[in-house]
Coordinates of C-alpha atoms and ligand atoms in Angstrom, one line a residue:
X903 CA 0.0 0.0 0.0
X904 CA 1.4 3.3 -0.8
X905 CA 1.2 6.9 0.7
X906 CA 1.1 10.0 -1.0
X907 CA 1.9 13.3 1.5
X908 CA 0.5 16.8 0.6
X909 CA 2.0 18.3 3.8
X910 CA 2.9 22.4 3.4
X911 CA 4.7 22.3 6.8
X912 CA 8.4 21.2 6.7
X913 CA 8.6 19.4 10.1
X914 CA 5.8 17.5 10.2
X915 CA 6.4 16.4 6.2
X916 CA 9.9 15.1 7.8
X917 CA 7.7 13.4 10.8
X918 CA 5.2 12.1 9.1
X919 CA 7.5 10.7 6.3
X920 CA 9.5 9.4 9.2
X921 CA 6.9 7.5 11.0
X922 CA 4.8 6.1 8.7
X923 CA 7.8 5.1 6.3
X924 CA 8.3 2.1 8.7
X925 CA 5.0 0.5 8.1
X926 CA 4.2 2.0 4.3
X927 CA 5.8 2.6 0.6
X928 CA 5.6 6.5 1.6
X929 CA 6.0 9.1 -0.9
X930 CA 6.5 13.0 0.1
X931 CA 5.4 15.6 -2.5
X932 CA 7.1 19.2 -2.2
X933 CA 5.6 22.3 -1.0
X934 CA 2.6 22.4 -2.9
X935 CA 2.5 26.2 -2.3
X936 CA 5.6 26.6 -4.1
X937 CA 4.9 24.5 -6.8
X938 CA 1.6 25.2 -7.8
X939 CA -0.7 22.6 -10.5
X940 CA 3.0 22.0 -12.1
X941 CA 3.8 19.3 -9.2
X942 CA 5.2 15.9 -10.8
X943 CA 3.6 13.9 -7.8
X944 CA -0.4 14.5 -8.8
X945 CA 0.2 11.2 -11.4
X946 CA 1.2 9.0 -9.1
X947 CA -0.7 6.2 -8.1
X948 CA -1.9 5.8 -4.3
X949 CA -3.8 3.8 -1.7
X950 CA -4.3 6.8 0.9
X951 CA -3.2 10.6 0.5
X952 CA -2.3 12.7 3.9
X953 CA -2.8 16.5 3.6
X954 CA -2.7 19.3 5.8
X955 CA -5.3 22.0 5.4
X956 CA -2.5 24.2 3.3
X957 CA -1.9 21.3 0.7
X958 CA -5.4 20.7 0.7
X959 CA -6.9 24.3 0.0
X960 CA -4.3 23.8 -3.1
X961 CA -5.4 20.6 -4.3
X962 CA -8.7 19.8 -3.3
X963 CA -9.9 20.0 -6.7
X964 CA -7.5 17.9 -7.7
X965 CA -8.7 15.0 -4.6
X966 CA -12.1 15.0 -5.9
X967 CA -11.0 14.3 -9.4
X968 CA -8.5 11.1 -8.2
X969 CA -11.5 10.5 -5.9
X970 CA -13.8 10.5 -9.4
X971 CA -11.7 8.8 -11.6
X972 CA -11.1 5.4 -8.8
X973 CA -15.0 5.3 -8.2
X974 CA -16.5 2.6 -6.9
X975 CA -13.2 1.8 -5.5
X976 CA -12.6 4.1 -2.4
X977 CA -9.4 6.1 -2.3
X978 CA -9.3 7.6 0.9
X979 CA -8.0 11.3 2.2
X980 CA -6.8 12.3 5.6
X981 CA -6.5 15.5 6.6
X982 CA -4.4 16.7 9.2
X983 CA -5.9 20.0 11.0
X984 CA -5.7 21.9 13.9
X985 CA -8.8 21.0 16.5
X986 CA -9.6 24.7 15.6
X987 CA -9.7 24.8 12.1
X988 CA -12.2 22.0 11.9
X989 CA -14.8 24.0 12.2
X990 CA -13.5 26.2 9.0
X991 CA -13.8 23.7 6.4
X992 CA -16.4 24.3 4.4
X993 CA -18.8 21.6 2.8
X994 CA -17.1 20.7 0.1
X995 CA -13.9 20.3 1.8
X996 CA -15.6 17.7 3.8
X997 CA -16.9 16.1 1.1
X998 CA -12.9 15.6 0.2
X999 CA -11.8 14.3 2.8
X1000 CA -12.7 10.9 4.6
X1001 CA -10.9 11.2 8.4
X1002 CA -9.2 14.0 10.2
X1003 CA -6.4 13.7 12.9
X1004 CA -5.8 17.1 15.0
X1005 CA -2.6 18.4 15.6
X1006 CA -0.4 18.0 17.5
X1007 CA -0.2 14.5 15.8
X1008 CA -0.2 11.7 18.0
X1009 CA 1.7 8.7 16.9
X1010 CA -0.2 5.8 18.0
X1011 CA -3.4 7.8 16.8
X1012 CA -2.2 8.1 13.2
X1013 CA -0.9 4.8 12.7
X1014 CA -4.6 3.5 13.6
X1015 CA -6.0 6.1 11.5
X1016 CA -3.8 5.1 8.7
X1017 CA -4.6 1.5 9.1
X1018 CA -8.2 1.6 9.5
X1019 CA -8.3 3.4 6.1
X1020 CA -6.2 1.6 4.0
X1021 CA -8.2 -1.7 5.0
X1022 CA -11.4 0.1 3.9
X1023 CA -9.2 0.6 0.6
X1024 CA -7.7 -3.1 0.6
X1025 CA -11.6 -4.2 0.8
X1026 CA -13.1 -2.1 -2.1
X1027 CA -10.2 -3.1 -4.2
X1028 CA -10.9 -6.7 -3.1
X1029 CA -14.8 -6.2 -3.7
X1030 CA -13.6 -4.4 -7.0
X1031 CA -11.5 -7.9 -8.3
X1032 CA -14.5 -9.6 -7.3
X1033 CA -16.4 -8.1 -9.6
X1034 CA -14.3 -7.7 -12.4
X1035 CA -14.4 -11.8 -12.0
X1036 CA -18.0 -11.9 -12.4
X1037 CA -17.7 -9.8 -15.0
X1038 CA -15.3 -12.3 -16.6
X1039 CA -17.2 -15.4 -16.1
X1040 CA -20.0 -14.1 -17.8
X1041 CA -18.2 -12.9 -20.8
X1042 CA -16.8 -16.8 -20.5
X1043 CA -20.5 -18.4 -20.2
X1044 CA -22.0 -16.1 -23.1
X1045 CA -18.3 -17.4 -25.2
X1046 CA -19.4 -20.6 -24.1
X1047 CA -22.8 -20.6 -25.4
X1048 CA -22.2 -18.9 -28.7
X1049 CA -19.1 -21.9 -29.2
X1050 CA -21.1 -24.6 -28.4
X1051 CA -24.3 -23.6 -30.8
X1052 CA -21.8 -23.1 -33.6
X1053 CA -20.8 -26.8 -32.7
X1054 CA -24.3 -27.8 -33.0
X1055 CA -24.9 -26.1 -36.3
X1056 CA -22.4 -28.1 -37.9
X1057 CA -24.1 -31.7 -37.7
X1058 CA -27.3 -30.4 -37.7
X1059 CA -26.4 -29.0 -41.0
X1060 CA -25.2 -32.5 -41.9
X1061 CA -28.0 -34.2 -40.9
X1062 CA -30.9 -32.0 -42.5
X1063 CA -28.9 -32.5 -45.5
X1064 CA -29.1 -35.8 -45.8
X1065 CA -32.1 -36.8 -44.7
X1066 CA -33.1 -34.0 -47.5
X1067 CA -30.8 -36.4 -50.2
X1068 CA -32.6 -39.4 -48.8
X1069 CA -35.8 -38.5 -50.0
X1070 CA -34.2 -38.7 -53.5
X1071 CA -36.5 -41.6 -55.6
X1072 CA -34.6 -44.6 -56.9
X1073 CA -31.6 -44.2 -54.7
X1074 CA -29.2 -47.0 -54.8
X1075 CA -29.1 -49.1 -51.4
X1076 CA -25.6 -48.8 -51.1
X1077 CA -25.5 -44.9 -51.3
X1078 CA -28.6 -44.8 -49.2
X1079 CA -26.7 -46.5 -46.0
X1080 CA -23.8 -44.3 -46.8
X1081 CA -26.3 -41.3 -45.6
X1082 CA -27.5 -43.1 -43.2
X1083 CA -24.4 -43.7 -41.9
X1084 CA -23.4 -39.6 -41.9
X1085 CA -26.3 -39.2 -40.4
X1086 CA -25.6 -41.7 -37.8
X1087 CA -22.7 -39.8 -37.4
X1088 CA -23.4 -36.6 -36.8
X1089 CA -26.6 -37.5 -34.2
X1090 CA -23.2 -38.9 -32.6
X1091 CA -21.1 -36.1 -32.0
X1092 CA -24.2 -34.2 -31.1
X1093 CA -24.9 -36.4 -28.5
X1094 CA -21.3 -36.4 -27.3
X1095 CA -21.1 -32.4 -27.3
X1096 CA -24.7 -32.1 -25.6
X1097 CA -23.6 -34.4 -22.9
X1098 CA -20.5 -32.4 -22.4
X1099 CA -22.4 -28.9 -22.0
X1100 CA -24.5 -31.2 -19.9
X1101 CA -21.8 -32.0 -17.5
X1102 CA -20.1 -29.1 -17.5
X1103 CA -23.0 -26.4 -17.0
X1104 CA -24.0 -29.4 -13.7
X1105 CA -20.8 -29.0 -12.7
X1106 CA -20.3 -25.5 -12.7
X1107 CA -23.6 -24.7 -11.0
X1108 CA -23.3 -27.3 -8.0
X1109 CA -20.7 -29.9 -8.3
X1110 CA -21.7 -33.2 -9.2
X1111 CA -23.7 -35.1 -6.3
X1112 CA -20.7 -36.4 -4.1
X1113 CA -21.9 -39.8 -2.8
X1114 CA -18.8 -41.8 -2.4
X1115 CA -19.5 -45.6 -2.4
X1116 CA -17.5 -48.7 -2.1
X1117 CA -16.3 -49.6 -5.2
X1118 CA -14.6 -52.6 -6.3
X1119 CA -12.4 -50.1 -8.4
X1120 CA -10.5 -53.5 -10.4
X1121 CA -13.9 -55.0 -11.9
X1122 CA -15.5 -51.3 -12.7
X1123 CA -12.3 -50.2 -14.6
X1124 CA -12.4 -53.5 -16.7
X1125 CA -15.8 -53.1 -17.4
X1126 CA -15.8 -49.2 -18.3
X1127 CA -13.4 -49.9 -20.8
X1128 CA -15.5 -52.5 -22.8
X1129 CA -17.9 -49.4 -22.8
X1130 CA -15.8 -47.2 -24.0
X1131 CA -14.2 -50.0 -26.4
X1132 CA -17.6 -50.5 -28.3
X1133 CA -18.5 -46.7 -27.9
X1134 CA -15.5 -45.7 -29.8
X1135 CA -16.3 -48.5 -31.6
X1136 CA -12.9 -49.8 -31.6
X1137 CA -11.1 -53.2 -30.9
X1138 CA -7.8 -51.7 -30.1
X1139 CA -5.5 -52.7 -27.2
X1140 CA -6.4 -51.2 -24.2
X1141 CA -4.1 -52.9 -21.5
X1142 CA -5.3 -52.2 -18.1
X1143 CA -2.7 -52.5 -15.2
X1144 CA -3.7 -52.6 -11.2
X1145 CA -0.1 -51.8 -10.0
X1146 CA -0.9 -53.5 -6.2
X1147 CA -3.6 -55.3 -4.9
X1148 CA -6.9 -52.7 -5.6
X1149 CA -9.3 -53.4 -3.6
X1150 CA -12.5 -51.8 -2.7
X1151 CA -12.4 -48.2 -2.2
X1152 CA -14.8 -45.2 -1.0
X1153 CA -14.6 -43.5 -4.3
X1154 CA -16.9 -41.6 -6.3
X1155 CA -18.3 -43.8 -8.7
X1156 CA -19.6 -40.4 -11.2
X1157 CA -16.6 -38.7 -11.1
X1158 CA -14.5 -41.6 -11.3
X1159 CA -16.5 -42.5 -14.5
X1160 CA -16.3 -39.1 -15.9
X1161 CA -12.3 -38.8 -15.5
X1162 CA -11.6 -42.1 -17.3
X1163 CA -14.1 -42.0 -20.0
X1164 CA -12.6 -38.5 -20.9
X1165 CA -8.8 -39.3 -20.8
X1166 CA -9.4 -42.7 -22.5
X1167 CA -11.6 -41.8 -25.6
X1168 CA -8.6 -38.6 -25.7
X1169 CA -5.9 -41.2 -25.6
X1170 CA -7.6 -43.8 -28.7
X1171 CA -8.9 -40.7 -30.3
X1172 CA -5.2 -39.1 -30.4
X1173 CA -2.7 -42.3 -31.6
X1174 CA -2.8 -44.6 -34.5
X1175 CA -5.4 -47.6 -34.5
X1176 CA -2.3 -50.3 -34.2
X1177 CA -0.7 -48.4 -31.0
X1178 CA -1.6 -49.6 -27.7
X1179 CA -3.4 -47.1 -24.6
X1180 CA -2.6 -47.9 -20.8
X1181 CA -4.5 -47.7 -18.2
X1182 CA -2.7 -47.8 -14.5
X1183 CA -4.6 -47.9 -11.1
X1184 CA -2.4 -47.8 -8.2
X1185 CA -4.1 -47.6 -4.7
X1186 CA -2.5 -45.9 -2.2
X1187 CA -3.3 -45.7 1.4
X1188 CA -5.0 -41.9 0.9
X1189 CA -5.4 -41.9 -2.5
X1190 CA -5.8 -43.4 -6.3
X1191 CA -3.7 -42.8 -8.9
X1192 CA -5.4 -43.3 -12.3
X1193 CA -2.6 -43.0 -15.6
X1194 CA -3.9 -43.1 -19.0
X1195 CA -0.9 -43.2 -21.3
X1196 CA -0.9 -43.3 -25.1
X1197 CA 1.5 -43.4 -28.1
X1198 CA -0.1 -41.2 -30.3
X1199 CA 0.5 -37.6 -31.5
X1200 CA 1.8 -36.3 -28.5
X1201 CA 1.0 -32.2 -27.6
X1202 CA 3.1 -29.4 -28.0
X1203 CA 5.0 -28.2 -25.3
X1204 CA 3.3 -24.8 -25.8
X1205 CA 0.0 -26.2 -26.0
X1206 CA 0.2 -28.0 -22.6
X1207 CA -0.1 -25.3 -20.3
X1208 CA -3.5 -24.1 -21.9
X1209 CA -5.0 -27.8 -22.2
X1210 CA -7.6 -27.3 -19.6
X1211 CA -9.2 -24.7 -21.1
X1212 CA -12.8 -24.7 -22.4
X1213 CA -12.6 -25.0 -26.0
X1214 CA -8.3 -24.8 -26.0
X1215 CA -7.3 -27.6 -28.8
X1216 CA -3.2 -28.1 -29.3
X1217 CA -1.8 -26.7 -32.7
X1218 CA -1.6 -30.7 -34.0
X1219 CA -4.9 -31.7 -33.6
X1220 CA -5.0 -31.3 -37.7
X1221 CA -8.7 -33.1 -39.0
X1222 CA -9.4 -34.9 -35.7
X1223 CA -13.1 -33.9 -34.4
X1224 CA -13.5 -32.4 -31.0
X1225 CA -14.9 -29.8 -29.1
X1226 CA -11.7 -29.1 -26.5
X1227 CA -14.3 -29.6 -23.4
X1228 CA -13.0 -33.1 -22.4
X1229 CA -10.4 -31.8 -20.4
X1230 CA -11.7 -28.6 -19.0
X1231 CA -14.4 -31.2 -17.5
X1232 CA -12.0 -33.5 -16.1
X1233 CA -10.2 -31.4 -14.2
X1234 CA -12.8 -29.4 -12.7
X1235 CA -14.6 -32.7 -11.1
X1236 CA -11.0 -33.8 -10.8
X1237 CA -10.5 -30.6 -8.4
X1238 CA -13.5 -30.4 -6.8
X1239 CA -13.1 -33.9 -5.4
X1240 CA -9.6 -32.2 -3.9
X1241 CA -7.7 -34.2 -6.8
X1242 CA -5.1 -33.2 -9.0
X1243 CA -4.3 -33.9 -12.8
X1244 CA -0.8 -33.6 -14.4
X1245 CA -0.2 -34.2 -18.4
X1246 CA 3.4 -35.2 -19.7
X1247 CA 4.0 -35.9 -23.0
X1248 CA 6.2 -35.5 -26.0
X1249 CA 4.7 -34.9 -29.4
X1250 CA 4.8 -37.8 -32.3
X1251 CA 5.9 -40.1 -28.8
X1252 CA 3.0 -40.1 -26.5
X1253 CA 1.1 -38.6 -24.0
X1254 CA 0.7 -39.6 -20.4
X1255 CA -2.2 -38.2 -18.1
X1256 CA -2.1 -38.4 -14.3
X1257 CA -4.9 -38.2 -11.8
X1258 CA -4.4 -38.0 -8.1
X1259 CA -7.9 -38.4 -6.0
X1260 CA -7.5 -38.5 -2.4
X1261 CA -9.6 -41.1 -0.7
X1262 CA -10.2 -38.7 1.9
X1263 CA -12.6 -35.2 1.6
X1264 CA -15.5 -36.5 0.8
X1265 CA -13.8 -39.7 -1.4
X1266 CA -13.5 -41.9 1.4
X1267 CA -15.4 -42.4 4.7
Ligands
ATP855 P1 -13.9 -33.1 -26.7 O1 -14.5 -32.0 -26.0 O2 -14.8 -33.8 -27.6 O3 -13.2 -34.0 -25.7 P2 -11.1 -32.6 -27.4 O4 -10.7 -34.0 -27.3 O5 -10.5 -31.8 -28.5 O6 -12.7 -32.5 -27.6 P3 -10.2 -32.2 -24.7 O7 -10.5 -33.6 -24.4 O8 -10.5 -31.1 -23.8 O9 -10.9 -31.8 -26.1 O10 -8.7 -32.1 -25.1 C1 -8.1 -30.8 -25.4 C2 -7.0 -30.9 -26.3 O11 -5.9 -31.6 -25.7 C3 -7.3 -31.8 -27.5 O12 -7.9 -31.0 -28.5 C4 -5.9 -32.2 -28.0 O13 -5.3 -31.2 -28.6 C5 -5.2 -32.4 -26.6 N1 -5.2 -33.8 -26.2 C6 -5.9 -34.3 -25.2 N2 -5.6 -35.6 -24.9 C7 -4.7 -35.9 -25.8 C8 -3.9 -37.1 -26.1 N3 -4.1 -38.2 -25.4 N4 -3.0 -37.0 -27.0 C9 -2.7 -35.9 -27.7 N5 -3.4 -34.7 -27.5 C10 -4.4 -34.7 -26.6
MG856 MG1 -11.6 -35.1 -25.6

């Protein structure tokens, strides 16, 4: 926090720049007498300006327009007065200034004064951040609706235009499953995307319902990636590893679900048909580890600090669909179950993803 003095006389300038230099970033201005508008000082920024009634006869014009140009955030002004003078400032003085200290100044006194003021300023600059966040987040929802209807209106395109082609007369049966097919398709990738926005709009407004229940994690990782085998509809290798014995843990069954479906389907979707994805579950005595590695196209180094992003997609994606919400999912429910999720990889080698859930905080009993 930093001080800005307006004081006219010379030995209480020195005190005050003395005492309060200790605690504060302090800077003194010169005689503002002397120096008139021309002082270098008025551009500075500040968190509290201390004048005397001198200084402040001078500049008061000048408060009220730093006052101004900070509003809503509060900027405060003390003045420092003789008891006797008090009663001389006039009303729009007052309206200047936000706390007086009389003269002769007190140490103790000032230093409370000081304090008390510059926490009202810490607070409406907090309130201020606050709101600028808001702000933020709903430029980021109205981003995010806008993205994800110009996602939709790609497949819906494809679909109305097939089904229009369908209604063709005398259409050859091998061309008409062909549409069918792209139709097929594209209902697909809708689905996908609208369960996304689904997810992610649930999760943002309230977290996903939290009931941990014993899970035999072993069996229920086997099983999701049969699912997610025929989903992807895909008979590659997936080669699932339980490092030590897994038994059952207290685990949220959703979340759990969610993670894996995500990072798997990223890690077949990203690397050559032939190439094999692993999945690693080592239980530890506060927490699960979950690794999906791949050997597909790796992401750029540049790419991975922005991953999690809504809508962020790496540079080498090239013709491969997606929507770049998979991960931005993942490791919210990831965080909000007190988890963490760490990404190596090395492009055109492989890309490993790491997911740390604590058994504890709501995981575990
Ligand atoms: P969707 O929302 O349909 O999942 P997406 O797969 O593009 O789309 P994310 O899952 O969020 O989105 O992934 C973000 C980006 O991270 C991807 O676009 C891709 O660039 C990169 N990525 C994620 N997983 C891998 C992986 N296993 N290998 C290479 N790149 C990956
Ligand atoms: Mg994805």
């Amino acid at each position: 926090m930093r001080i800005l003095i307006f004081v006219e006389q010379t030995e209480n300038r020195r005190l005050l720049a003395d005492w309060l230099g200790r605690y504060y970033e302090v800077v003194v201005g010169e005689s503002v007498v002397q120096a008139g508008k021309a002082l270098p000082l008025l551009n500075e920024s500040f968190d509290l300006c201390v004048l005397d009634g001198a200084a402040l006869h001078h500049l008061w014009e000048w408060v009220q327009a730093r006052k101004h140009a900070e509003q809503p955030v509060f900027l405060p002004v003390l003045l420092i007065t003789l008891q006797a003078d008090v009663k001389l400032l006039t009303r729009h003085l007052w309206q200047t200034v936000d706390e007086l200290i009389g003269k002769p100044i007190e140490k103790l006194e000032l230093r409370a004064r000081v304090e008390m003021l510059l926490r009202s300023r810490r607070l409406s600059l907090q309130l201020q951040a606050a709101l600028e966040q808001e702000r933020e987040l709903k430029q980021l929802k109205s981003h995010f609706v806008s993205m994800v209807s110009h996602e939709f209106r790609n497949p819906l395109n494809v679909i109305a235009g097939f089904a229009r082609l369908l209604e063709q007369p005398d259409l050859p049966s091998e061309r008409r499953a062909d549409f069918f097919q792209r139709i097929q398709a594209a209902v697909n990738s809708m689905t996908a995307l609208l369960n996304d926005v689904l997810e992610f709009g649930k999760v943002e407004a309230n977290g996903l319902a939290t009931n941990s229940v014993p899970l035999a994690i072993a069996p229920f990782c086997r099983e999701l990636i049969e699912e997610i085998k025929v989903g992807n509809n895909t008979d590659r290798t997936i080669e699932f590893n339980c490092e030590n014995e897994c038994f059952t843990v207290h685990v949220n069954e959703a979340v759990l679900r969610q993670i894996l479906t995500n990072l798997l389907s990223n890690a077949i979707k990203y690397s050559p048909p032939c190439s094999t994805v692993w999945l690693r579950l080592q239980c530890q005595a506060e927490a699960v580890v979950v690794q999906v590695q791949d050997e597909g196209i790796g992401i750029p180094l540049a790419d991975q600090v922005r991953l999690f992003e809504s809508f962020y997609r790496a540079s080498n994606v090239g013709k491969i669909p997606g929507t770049g919400l998979g991960l931005a999912i993942v490791k919210q429910v990831v965080e909000q179950a007190g988890g963490a999720i760490a990404v190596s990889s090395q492009v055109n080698v492989g890309t490993t993803f790491t997911v740390t859930l604590p058994l504890s905080n709501g995981l575990n009993e």
